PDB file of N, CA and C in Angstrom:
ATOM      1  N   UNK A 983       0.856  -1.184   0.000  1.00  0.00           N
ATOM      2  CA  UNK A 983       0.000   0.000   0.000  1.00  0.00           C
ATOM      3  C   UNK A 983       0.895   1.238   0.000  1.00  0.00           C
ATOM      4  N   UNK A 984       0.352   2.437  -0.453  1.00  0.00           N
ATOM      5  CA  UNK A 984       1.392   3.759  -0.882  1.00  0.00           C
ATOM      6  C   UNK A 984       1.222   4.331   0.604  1.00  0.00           C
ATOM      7  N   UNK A 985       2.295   4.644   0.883  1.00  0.00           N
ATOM      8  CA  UNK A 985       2.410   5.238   2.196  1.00  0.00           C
ATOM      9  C   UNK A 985       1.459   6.712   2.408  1.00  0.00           C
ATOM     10  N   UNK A 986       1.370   7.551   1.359  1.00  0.00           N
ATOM     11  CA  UNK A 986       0.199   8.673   1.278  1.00  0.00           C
ATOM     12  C   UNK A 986      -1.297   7.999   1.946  1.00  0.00           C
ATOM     13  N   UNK A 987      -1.346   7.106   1.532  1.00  0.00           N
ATOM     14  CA  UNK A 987      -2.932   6.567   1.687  1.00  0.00           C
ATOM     15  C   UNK A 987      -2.434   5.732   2.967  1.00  0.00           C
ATOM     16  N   UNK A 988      -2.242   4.528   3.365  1.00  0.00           N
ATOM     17  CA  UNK A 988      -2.005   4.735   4.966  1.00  0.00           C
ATOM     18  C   UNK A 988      -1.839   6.105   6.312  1.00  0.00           C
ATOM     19  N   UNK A 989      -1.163   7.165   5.046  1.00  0.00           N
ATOM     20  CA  UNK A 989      -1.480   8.165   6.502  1.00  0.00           C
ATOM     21  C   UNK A 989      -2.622   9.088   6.538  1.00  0.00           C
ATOM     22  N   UNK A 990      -3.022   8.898   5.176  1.00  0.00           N
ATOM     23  CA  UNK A 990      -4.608   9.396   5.053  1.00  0.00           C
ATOM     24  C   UNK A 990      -5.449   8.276   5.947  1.00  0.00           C
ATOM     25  N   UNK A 991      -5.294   7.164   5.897  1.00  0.00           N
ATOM     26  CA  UNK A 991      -6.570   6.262   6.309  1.00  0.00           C
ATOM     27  C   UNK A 991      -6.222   6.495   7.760  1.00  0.00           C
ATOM     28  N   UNK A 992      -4.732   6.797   8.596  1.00  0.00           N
ATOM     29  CA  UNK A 992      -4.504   6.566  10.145  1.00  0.00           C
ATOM     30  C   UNK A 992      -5.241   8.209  10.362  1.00  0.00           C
ATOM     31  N   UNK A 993      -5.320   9.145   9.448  1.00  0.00           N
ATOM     32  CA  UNK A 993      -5.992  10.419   9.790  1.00  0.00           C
ATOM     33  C   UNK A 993      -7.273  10.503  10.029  1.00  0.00           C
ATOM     34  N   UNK A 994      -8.143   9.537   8.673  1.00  0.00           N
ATOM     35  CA  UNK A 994      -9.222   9.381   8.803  1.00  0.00           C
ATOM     36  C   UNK A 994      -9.751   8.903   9.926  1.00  0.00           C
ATOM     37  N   UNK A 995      -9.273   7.537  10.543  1.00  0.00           N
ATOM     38  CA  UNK A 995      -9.564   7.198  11.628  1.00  0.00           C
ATOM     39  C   UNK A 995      -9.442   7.750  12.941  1.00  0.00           C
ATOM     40  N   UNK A 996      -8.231   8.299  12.893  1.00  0.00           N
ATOM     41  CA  UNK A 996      -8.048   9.751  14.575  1.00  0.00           C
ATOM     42  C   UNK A 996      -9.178  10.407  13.869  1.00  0.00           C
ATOM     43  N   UNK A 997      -9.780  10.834  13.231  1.00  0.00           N
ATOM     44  CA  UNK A 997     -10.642  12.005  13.022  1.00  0.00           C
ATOM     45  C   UNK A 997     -12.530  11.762  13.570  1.00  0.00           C
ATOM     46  N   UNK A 998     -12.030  10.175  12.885  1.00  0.00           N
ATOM     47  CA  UNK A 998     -13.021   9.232  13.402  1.00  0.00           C
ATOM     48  C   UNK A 998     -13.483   9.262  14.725  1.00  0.00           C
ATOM     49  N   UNK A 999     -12.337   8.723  15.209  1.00  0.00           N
ATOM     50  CA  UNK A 999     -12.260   8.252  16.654  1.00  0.00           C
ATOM     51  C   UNK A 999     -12.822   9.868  17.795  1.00  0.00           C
ATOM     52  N   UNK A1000     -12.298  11.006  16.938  1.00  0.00           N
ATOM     53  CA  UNK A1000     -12.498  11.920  17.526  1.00  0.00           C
ATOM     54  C   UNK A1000     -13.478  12.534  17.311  1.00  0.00           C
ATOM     55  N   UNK A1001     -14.480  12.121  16.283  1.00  0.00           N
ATOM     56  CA  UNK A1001     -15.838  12.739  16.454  1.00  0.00           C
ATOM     57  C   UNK A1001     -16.776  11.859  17.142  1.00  0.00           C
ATOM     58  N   UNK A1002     -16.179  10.293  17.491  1.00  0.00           N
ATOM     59  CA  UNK A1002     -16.885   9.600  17.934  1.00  0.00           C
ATOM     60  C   UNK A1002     -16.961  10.278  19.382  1.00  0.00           C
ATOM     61  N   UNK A1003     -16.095  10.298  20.349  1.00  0.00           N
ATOM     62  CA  UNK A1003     -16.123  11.149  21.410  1.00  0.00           C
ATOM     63  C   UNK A1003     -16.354  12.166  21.252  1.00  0.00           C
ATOM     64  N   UNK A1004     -16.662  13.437  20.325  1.00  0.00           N
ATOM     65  CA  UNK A1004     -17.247  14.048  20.544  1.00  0.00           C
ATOM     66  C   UNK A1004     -18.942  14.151  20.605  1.00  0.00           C
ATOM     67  N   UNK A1005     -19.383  12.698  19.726  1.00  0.00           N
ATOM     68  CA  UNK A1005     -20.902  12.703  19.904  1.00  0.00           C
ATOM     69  C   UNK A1005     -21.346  12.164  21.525  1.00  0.00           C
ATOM     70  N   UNK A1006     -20.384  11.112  21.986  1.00  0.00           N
ATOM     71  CA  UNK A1006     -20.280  10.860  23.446  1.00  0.00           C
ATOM     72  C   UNK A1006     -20.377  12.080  24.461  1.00  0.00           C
ATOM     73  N   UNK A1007     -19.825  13.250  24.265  1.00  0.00           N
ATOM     74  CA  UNK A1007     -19.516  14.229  25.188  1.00  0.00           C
ATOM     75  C   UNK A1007     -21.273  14.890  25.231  1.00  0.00           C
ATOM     76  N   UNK A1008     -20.748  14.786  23.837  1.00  0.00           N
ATOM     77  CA  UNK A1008     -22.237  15.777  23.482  1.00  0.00           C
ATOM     78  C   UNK A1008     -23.989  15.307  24.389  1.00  0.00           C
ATOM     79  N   UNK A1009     -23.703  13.924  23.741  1.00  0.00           N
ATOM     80  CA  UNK A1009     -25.161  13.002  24.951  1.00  0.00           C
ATOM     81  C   UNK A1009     -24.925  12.619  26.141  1.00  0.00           C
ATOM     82  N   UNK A1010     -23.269  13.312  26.508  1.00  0.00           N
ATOM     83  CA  UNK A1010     -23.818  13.132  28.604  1.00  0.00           C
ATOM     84  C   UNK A1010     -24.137  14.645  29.210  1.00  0.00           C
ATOM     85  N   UNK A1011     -23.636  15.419  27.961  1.00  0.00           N
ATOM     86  CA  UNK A1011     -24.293  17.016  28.638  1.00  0.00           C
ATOM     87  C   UNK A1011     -25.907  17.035  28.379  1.00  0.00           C
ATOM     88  N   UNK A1012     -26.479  16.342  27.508  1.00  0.00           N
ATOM     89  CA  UNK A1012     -27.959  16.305  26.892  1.00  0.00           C
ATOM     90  C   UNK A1012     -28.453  15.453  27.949  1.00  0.00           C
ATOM     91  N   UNK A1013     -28.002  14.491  28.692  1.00  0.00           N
ATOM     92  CA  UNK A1013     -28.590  13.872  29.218  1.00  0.00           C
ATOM     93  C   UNK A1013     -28.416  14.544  31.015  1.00  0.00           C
ATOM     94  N   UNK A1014     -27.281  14.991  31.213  1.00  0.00           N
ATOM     95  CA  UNK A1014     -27.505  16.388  32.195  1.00  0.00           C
ATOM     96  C   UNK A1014     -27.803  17.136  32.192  1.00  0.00           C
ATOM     97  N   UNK A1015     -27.991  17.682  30.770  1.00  0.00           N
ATOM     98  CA  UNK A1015     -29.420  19.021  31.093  1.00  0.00           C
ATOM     99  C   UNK A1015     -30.989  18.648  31.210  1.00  0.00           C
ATOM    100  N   UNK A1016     -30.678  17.204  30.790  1.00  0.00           N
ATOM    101  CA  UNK A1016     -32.444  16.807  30.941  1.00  0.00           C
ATOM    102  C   UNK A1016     -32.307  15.988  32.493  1.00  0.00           C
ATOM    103  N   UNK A1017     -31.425  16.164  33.096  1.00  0.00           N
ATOM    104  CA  UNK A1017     -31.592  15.210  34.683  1.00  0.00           C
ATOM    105  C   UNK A1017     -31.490  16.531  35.388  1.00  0.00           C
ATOM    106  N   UNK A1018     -31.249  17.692  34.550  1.00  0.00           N
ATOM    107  CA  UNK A1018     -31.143  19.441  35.629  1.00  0.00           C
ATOM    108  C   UNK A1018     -32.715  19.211  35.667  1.00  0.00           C
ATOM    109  N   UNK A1019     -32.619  19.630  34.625  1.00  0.00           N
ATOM    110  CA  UNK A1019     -34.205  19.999  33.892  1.00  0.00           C
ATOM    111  C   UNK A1019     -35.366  18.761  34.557  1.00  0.00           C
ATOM    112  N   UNK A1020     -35.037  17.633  34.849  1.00  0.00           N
ATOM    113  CA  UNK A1020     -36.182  16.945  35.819  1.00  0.00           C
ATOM    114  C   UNK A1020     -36.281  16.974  37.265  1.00  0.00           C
ATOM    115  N   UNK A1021     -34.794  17.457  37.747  1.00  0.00           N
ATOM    116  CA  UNK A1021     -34.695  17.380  39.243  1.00  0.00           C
ATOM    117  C   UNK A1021     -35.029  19.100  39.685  1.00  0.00           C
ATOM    118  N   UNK A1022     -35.057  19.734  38.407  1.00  0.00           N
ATOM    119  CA  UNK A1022     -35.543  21.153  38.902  1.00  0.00           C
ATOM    120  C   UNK A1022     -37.137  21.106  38.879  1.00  0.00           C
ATOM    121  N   UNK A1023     -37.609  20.205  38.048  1.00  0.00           N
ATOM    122  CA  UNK A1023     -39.191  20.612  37.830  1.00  0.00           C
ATOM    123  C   UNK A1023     -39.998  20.271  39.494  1.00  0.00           C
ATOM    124  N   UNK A1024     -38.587  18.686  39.827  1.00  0.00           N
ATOM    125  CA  UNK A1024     -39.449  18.190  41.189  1.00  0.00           C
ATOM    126  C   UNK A1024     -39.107  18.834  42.034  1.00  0.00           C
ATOM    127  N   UNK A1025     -38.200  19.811  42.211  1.00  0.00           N
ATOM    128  CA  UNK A1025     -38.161  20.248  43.343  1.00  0.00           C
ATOM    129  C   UNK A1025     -39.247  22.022  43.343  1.00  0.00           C
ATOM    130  N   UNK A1026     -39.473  22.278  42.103  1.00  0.00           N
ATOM    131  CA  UNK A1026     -40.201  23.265  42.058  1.00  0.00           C
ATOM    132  C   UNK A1026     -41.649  22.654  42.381  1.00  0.00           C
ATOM    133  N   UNK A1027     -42.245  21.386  41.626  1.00  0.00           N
ATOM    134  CA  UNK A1027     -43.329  20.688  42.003  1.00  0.00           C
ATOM    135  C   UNK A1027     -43.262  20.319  43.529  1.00  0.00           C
ATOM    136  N   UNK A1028     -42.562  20.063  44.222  1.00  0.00           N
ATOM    137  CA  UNK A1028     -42.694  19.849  45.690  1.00  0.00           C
ATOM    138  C   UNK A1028     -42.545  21.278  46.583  1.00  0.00           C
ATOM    139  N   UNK A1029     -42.062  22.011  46.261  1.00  0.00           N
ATOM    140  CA  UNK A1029     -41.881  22.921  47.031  1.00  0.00           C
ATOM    141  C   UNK A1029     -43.405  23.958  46.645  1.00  0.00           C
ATOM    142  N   UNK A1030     -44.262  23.754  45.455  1.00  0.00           N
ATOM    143  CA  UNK A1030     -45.593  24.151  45.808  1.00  0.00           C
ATOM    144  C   UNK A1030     -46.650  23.779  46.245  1.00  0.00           C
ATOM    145  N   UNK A1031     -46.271  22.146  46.320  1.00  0.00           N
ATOM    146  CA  UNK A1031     -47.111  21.458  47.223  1.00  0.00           C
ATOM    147  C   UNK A1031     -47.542  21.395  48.484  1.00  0.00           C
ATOM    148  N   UNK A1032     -45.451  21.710  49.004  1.00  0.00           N
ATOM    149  CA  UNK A1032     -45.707  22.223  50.198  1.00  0.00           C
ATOM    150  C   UNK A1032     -46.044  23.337  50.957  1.00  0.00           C
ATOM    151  N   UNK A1033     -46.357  24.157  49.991  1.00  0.00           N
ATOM    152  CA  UNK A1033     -46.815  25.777  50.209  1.00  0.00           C
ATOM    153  C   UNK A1033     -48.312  25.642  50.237  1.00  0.00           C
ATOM    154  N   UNK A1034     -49.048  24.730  49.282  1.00  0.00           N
ATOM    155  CA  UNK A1034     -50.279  24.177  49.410  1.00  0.00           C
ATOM    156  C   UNK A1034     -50.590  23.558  50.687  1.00  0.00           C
ATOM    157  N   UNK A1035     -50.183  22.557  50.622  1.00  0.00           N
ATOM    158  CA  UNK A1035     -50.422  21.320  51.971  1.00  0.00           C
ATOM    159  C   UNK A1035     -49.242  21.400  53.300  1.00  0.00           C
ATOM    160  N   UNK A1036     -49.282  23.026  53.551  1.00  0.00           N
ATOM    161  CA  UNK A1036     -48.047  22.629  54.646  1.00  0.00           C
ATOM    162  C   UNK A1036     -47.496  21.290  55.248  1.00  0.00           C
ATOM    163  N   UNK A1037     -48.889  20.678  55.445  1.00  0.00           N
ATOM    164  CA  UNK A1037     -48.815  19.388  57.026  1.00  0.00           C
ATOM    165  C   UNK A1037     -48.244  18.530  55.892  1.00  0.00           C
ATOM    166  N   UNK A1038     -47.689  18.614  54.382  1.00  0.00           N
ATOM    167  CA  UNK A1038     -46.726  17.325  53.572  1.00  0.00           C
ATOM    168  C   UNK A1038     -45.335  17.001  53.473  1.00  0.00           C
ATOM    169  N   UNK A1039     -44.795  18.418  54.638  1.00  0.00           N
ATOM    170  CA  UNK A1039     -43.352  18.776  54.145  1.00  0.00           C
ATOM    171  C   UNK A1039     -42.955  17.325  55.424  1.00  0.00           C
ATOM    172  N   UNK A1040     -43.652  17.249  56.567  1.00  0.00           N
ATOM    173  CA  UNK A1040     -43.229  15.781  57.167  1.00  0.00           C
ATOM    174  C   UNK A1040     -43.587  14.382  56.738  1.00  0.00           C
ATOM    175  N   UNK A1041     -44.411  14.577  55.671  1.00  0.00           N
ATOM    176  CA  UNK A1041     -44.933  13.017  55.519  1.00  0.00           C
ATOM    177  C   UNK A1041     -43.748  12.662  54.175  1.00  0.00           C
ATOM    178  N   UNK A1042     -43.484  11.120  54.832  1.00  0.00           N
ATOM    179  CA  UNK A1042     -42.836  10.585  53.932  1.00  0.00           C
ATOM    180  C   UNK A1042     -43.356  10.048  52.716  1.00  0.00           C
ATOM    181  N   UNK A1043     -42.522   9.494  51.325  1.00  0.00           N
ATOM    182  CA  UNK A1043     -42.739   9.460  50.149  1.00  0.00           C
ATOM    183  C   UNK A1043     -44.206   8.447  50.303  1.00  0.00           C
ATOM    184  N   UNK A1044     -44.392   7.484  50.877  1.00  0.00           N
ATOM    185  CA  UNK A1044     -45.792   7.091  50.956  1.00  0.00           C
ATOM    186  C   UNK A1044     -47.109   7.398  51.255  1.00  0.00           C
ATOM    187  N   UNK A1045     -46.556   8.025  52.415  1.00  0.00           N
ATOM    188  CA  UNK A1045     -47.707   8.921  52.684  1.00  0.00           C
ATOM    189  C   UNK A1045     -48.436   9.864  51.641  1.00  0.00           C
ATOM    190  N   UNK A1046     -47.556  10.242  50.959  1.00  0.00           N
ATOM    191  CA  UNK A1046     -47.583  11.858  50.205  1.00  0.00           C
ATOM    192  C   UNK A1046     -48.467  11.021  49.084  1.00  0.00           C
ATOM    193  N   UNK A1047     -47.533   9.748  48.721  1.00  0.00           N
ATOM    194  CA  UNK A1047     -49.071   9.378  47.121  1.00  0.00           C
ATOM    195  C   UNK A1047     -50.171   9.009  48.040  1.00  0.00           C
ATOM    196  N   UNK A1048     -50.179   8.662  49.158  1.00  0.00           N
ATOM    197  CA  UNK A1048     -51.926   8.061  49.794  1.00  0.00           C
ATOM    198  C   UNK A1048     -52.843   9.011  49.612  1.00  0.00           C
ATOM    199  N   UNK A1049     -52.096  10.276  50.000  1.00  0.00           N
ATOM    200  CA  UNK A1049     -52.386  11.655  50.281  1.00  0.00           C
ATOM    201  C   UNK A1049     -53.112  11.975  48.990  1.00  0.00           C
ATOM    202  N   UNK A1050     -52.300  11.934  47.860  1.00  0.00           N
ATOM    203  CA  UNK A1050     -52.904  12.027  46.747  1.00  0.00           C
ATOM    204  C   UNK A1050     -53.249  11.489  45.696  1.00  0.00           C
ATOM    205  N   UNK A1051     -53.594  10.069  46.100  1.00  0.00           N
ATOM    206  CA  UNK A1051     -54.187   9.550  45.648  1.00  0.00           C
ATOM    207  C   UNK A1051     -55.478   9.109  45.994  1.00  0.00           C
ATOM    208  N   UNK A1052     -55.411  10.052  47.300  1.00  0.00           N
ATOM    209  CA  UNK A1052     -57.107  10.515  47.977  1.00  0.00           C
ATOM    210  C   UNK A1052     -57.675  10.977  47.268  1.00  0.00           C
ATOM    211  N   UNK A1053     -56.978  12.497  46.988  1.00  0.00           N
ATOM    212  CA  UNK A1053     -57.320  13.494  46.574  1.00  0.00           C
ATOM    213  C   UNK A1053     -57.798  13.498  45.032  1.00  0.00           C
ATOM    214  N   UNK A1054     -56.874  12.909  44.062  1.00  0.00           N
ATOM    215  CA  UNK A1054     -57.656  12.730  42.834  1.00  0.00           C
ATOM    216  C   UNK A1054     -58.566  11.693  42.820  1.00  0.00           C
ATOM    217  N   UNK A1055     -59.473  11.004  43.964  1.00  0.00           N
ATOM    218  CA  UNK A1055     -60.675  10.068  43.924  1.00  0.00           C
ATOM    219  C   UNK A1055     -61.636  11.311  45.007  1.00  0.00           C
ATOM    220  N   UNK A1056     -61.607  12.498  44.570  1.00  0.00           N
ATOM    221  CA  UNK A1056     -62.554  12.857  44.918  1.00  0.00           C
ATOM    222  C   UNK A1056     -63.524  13.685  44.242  1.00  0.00           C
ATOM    223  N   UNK A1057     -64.466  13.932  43.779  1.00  0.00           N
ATOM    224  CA  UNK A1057     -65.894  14.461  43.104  1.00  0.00           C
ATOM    225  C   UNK A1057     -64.864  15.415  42.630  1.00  0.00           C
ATOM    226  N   UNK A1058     -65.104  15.790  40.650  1.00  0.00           N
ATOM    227  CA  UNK A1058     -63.910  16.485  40.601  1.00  0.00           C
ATOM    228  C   UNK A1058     -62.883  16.741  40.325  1.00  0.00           C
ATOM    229  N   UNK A1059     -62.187  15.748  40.998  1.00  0.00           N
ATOM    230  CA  UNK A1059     -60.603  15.933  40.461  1.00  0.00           C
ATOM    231  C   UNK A1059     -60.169  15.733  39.532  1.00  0.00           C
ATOM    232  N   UNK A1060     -60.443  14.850  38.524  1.00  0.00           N
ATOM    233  CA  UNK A1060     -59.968  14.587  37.404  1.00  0.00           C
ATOM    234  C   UNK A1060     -60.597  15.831  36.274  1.00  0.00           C
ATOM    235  N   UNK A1061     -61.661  16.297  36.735  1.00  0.00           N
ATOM    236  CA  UNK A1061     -61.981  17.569  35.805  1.00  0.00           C
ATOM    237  C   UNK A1061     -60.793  18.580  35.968  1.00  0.00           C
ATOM    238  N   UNK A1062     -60.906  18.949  37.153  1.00  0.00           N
ATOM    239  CA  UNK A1062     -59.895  20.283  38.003  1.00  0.00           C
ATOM    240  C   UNK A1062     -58.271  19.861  37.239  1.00  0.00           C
ATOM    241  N   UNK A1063     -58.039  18.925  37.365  1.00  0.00           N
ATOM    242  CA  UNK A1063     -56.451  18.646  36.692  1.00  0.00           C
ATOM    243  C   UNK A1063     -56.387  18.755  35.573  1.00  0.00           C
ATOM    244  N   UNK A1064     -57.338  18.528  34.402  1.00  0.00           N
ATOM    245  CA  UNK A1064     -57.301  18.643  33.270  1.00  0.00           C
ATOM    246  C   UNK A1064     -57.225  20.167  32.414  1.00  0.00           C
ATOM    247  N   UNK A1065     -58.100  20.736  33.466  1.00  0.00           N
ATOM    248  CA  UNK A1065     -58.790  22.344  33.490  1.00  0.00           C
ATOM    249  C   UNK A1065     -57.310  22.507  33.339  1.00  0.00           C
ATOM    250  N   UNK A1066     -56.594  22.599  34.700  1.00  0.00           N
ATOM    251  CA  UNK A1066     -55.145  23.282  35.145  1.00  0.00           C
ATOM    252  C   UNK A1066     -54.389  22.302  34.034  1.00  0.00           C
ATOM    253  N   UNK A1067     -54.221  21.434  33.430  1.00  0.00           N
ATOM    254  CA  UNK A1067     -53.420  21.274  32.474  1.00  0.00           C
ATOM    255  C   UNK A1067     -53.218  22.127  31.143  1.00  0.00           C
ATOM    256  N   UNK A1068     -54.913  21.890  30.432  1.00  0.00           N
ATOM    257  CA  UNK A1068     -55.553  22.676  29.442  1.00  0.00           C
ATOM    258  C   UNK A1068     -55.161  24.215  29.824  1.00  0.00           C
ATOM    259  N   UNK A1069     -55.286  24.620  30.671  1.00  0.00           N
ATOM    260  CA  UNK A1069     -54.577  26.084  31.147  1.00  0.00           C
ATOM    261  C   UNK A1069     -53.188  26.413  31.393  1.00  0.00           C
ATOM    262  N   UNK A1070     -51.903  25.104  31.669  1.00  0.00           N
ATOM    263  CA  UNK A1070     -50.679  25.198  31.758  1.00  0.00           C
ATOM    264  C   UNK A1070     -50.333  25.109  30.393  1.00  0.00           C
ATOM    265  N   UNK A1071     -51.316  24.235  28.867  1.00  0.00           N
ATOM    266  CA  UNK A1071     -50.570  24.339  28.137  1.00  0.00           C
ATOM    267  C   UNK A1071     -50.765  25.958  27.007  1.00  0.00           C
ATOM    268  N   UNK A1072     -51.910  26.218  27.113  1.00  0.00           N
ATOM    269  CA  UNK A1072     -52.330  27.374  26.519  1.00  0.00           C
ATOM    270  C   UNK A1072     -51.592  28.988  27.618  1.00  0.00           C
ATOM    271  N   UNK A1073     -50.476  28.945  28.270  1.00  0.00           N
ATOM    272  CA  UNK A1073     -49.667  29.747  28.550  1.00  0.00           C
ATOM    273  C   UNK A1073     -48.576  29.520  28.572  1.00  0.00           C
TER     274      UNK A1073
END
């Protein structure tokens, strides 16, 4: 083989190799801005819950779905959530 084209093909491949890690880099920042972006929504979703339901900031993670999974079996609720959805997405 002509030595030109072996150091083209060892280029091609570092070039390779180096966009391969760069698509790697690229989907662990995408996948940390979407684990920012979910651990911010829950802590914004809990922290108005607990501004709602003071007496939830002590109940532990079981309690809290009993809690509400009271609450959406009551006359209602499934209208009221939809309303406030239909209204979170139209703003």
């Amino acid at each position: 083989m002509d030595k030109s084209l072996e150091v083209k093909r060892d280029e091609a491949k570092k070039k390779a190799a180096q966009y391969e890690n760069q698509v790697k880099i690229l989907l662990n920042k995408q996948r940390d801005a979407e684990r920012h972006a979910r651990n911010h929504r829950l802590i914004v979703h809990g922290a108005i819950m607990e501004g709602v339901f003071p007496s939830t900031d002590s109940m532990d993670g079981e309690a809290i779905k009993a809690f509400l999974i009271n609450l959406s079996r009551l006359p209602g609720a499934t209208e009221a959530a939809e309303k406030a959805q239909n209204a979170g997405d139209e703003g």
